[in-house]
PDB file of C-alpha atoms in Angstrom:
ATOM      1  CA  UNK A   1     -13.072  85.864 -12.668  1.00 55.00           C
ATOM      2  CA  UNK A   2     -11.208  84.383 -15.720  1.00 59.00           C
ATOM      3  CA  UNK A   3     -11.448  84.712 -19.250  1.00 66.00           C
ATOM      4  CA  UNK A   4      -9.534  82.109 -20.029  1.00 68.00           C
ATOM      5  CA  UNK A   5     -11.433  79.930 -22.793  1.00 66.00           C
ATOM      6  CA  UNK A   6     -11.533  76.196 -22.345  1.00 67.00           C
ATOM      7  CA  UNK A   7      -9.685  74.071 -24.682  1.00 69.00           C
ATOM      8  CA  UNK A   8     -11.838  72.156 -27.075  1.00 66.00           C
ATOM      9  CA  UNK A   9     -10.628  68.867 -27.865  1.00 70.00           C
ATOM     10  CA  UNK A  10     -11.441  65.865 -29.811  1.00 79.00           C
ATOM     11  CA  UNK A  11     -11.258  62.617 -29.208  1.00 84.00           C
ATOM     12  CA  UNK A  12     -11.398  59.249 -31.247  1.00 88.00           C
ATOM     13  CA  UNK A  13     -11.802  56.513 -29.792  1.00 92.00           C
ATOM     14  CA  UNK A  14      -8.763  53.609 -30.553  1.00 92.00           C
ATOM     15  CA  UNK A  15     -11.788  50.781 -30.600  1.00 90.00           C
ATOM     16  CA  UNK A  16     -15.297  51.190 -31.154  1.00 91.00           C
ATOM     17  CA  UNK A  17     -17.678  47.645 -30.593  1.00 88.00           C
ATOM     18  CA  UNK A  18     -20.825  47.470 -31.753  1.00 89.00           C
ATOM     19  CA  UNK A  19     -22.846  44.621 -30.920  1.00 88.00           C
ATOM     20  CA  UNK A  20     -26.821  43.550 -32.283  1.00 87.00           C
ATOM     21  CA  UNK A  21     -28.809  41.103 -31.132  1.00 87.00           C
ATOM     22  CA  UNK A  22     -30.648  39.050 -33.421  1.00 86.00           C
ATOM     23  CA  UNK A  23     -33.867  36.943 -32.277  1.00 86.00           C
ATOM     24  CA  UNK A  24     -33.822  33.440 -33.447  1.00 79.00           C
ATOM     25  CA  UNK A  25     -36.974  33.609 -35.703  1.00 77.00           C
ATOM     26  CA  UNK A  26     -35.396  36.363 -38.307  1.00 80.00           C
ATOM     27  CA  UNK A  27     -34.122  36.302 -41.206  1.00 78.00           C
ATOM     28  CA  UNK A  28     -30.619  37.531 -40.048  1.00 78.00           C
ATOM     29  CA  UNK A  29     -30.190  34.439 -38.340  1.00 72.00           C
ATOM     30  CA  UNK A  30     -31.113  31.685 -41.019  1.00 70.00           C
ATOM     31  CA  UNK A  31     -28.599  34.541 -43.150  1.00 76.00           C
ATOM     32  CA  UNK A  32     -25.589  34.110 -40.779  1.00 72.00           C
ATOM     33  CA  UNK A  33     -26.255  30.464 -41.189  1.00 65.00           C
ATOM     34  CA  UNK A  34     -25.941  30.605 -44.921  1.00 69.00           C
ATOM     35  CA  UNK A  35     -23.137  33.235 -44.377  1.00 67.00           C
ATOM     36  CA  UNK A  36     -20.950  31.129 -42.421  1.00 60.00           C
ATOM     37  CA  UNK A  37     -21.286  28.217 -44.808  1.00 58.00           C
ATOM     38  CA  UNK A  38     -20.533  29.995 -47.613  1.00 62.00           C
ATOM     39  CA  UNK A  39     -17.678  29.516 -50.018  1.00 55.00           C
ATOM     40  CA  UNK A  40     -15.156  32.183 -49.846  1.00 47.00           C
ATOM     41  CA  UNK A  41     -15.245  33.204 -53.181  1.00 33.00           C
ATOM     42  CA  UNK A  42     -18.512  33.976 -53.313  1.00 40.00           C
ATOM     43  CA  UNK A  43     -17.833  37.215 -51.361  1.00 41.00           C
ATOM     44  CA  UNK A  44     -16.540  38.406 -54.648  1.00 39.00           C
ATOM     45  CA  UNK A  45     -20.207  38.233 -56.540  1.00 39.00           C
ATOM     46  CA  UNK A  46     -22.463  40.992 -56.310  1.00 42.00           C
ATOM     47  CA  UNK A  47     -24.984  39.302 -53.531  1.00 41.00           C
ATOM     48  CA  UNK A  48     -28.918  40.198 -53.236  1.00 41.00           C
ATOM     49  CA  UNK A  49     -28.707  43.588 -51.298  1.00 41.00           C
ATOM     50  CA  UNK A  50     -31.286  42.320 -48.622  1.00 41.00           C
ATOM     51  CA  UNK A  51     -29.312  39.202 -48.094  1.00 37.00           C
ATOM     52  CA  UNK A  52     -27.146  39.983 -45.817  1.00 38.00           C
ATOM     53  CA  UNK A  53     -26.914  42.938 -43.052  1.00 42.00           C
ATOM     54  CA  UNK A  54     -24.413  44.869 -42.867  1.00 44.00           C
ATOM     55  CA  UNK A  55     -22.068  42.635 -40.300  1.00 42.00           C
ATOM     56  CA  UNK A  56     -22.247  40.128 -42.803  1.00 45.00           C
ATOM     57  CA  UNK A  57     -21.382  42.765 -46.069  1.00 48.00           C
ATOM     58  CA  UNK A  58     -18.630  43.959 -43.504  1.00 46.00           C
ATOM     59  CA  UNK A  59     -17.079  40.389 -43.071  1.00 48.00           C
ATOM     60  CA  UNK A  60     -17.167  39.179 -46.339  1.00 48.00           C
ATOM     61  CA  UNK A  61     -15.125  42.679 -47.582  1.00 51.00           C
ATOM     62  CA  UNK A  62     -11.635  41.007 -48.391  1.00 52.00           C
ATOM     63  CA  UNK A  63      -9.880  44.341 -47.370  1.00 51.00           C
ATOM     64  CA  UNK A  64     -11.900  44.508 -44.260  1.00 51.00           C
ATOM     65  CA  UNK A  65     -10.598  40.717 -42.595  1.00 52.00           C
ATOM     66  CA  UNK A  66      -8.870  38.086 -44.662  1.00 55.00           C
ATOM     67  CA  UNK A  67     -11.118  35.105 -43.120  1.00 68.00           C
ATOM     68  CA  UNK A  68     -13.695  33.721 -40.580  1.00 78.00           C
ATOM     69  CA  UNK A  69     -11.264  32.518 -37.382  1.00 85.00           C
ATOM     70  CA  UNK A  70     -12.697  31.500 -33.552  1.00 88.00           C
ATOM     71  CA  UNK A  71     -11.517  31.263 -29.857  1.00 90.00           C
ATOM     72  CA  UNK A  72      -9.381  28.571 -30.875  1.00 90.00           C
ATOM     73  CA  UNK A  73      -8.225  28.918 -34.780  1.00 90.00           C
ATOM     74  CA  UNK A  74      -7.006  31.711 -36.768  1.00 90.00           C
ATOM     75  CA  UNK A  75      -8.526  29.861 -40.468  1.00 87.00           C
ATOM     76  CA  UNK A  76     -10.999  27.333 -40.266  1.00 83.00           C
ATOM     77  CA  UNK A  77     -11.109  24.181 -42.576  1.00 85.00           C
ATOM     78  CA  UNK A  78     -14.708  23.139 -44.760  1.00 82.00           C
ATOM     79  CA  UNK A  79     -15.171  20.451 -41.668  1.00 88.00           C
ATOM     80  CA  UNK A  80     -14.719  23.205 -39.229  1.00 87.00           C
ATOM     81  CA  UNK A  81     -17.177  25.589 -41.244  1.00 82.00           C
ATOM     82  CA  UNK A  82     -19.527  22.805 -41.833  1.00 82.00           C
ATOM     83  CA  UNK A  83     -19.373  22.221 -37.426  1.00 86.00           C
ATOM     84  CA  UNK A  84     -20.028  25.778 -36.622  1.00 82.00           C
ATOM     85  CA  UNK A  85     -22.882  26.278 -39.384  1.00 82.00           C
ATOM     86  CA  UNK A  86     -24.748  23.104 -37.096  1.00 85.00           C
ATOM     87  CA  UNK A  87     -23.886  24.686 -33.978  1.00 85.00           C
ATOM     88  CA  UNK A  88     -25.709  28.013 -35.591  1.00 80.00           C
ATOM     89  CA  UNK A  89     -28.490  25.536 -36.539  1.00 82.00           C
ATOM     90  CA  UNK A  90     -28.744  23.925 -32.882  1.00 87.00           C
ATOM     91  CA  UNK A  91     -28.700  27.253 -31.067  1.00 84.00           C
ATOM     92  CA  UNK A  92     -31.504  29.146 -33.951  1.00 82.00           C
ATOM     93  CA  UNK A  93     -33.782  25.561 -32.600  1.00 86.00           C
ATOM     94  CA  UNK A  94     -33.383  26.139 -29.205  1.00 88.00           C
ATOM     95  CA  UNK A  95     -34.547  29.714 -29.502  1.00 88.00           C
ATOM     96  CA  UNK A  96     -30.740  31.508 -28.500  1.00 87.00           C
ATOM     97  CA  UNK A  97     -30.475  35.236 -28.921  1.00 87.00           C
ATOM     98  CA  UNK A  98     -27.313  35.720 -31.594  1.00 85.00           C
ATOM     99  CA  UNK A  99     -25.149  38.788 -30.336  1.00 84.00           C
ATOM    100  CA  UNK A 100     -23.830  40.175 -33.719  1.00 82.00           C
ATOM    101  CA  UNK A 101     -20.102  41.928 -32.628  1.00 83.00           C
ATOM    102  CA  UNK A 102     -18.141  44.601 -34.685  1.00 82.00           C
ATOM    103  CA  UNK A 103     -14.916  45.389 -33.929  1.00 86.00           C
ATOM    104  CA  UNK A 104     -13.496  48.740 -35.503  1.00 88.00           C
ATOM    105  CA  UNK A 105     -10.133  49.763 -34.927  1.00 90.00           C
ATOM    106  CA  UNK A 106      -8.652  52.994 -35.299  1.00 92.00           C
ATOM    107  CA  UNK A 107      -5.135  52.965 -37.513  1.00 93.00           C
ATOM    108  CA  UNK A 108      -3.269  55.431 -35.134  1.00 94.00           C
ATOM    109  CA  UNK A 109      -4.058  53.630 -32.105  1.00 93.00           C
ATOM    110  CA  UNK A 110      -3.395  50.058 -33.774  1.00 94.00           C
ATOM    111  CA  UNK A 111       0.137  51.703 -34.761  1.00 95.00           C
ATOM    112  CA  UNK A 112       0.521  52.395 -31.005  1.00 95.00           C
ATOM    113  CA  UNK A 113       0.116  48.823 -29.888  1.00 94.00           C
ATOM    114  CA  UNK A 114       2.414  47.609 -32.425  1.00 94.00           C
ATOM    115  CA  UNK A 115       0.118  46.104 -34.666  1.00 93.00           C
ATOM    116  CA  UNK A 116      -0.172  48.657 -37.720  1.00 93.00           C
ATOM    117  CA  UNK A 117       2.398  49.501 -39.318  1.00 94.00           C
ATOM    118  CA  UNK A 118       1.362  52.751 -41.778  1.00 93.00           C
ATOM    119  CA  UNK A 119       4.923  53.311 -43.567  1.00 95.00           C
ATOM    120  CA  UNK A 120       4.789  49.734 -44.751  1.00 94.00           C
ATOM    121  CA  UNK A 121       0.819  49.158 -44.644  1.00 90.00           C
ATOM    122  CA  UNK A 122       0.619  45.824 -42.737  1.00 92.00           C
ATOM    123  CA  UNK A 123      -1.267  44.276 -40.215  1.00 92.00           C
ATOM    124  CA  UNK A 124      -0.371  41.598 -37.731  1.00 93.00           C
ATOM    125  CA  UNK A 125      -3.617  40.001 -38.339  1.00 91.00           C
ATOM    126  CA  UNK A 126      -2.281  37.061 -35.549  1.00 92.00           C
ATOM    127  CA  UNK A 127      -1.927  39.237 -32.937  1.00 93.00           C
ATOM    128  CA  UNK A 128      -5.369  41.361 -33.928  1.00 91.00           C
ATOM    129  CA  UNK A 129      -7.034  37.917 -33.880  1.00 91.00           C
ATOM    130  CA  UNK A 130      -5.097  37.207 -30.251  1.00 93.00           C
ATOM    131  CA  UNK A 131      -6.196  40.700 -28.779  1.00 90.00           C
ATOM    132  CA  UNK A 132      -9.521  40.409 -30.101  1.00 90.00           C
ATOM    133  CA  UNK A 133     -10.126  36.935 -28.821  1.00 92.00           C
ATOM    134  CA  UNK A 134      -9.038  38.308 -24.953  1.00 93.00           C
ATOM    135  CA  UNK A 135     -11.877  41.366 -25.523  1.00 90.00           C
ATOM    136  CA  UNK A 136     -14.281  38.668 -26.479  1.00 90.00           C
ATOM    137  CA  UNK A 137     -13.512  36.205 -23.218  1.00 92.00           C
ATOM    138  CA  UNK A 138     -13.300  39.480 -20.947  1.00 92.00           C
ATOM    139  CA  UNK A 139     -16.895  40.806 -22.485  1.00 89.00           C
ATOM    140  CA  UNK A 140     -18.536  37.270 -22.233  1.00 90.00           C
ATOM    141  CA  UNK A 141     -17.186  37.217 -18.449  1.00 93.00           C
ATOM    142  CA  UNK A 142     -18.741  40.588 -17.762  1.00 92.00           C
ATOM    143  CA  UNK A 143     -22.126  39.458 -19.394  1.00 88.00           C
ATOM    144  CA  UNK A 144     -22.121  36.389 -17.447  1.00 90.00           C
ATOM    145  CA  UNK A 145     -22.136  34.283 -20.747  1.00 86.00           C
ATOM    146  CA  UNK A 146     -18.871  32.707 -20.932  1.00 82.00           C
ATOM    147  CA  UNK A 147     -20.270  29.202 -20.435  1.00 80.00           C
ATOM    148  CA  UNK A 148     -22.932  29.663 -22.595  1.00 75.00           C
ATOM    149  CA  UNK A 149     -21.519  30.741 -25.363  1.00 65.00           C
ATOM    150  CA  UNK A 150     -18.897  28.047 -25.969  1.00 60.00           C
TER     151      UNK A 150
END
């Protein structure tokens, strides 16, 4: 028999995803509507604390992500906003589920992949946006959703 004592240790995970679903007849959908239509700046005026949940407080923190971006662009233009607020519209009218993602990344382990850089505080916000877009299109595939949710 041993007496040897096992070796705690912890463990943190480099990315953490947490996703909600959101039924097409709340109010969190008509918000992420508004959300996604609204002007940039405003993220910088205290807001109505029930206005938004806290994905949408989240997104609209300027140190959390510098700006909205998609499969395809890393900054979208008013047109592009405008496009993606109708297809919001379309898919609350046809009675879609919305699946509400958050991405949280651990410093250390973005420092590992080349993306953090802690001495000098910067981000390669391109290549988060790349890696995040491949986690996206390899979660959708999994779901079976990857046509459906273009």
């Amino acid at each position: 028999m041993s007496n040897t004592v096992p070796i705690q240790s912890s463990v943190t995970p480099g990315v953490v995803l947490k996703t909600k679903f959101v039924l097409p007849g709340s109010d969190a959908f008509q918000n992420y509507i508004e959300y996604v239509d609204r002007e940039e700046a405003k993220s910088e005026v205290k807001l109505k604390p029930k206005m938004f949940e806290t994905y949408q407080d989240y997104m609209g923190n300027p140190e959390k992500t510098s700006a909205l971006f998609t499969e395809h662009a890393n900054r979208l233009s008013e047109s592009e906003k405008k496009s993606l607020k109708e297809m919001f519209k379309t898919a609350h009218e046809n009675g879609s589920i919305m699946w509400q993602d958050v991405i949280s990344f651990h410093n250390p382990w973005l420092e590992e992949q080349g993306i953090y850089d802690s001495k000098t505080k910067t981000l390669d916000e391109k290549k988060l946006m790349d890696v995040t877009r491949l986690a996206m299109k390899e979660m959708q595939k999994r779901e079976g959703i990857e046509k459906s949710s273009t």
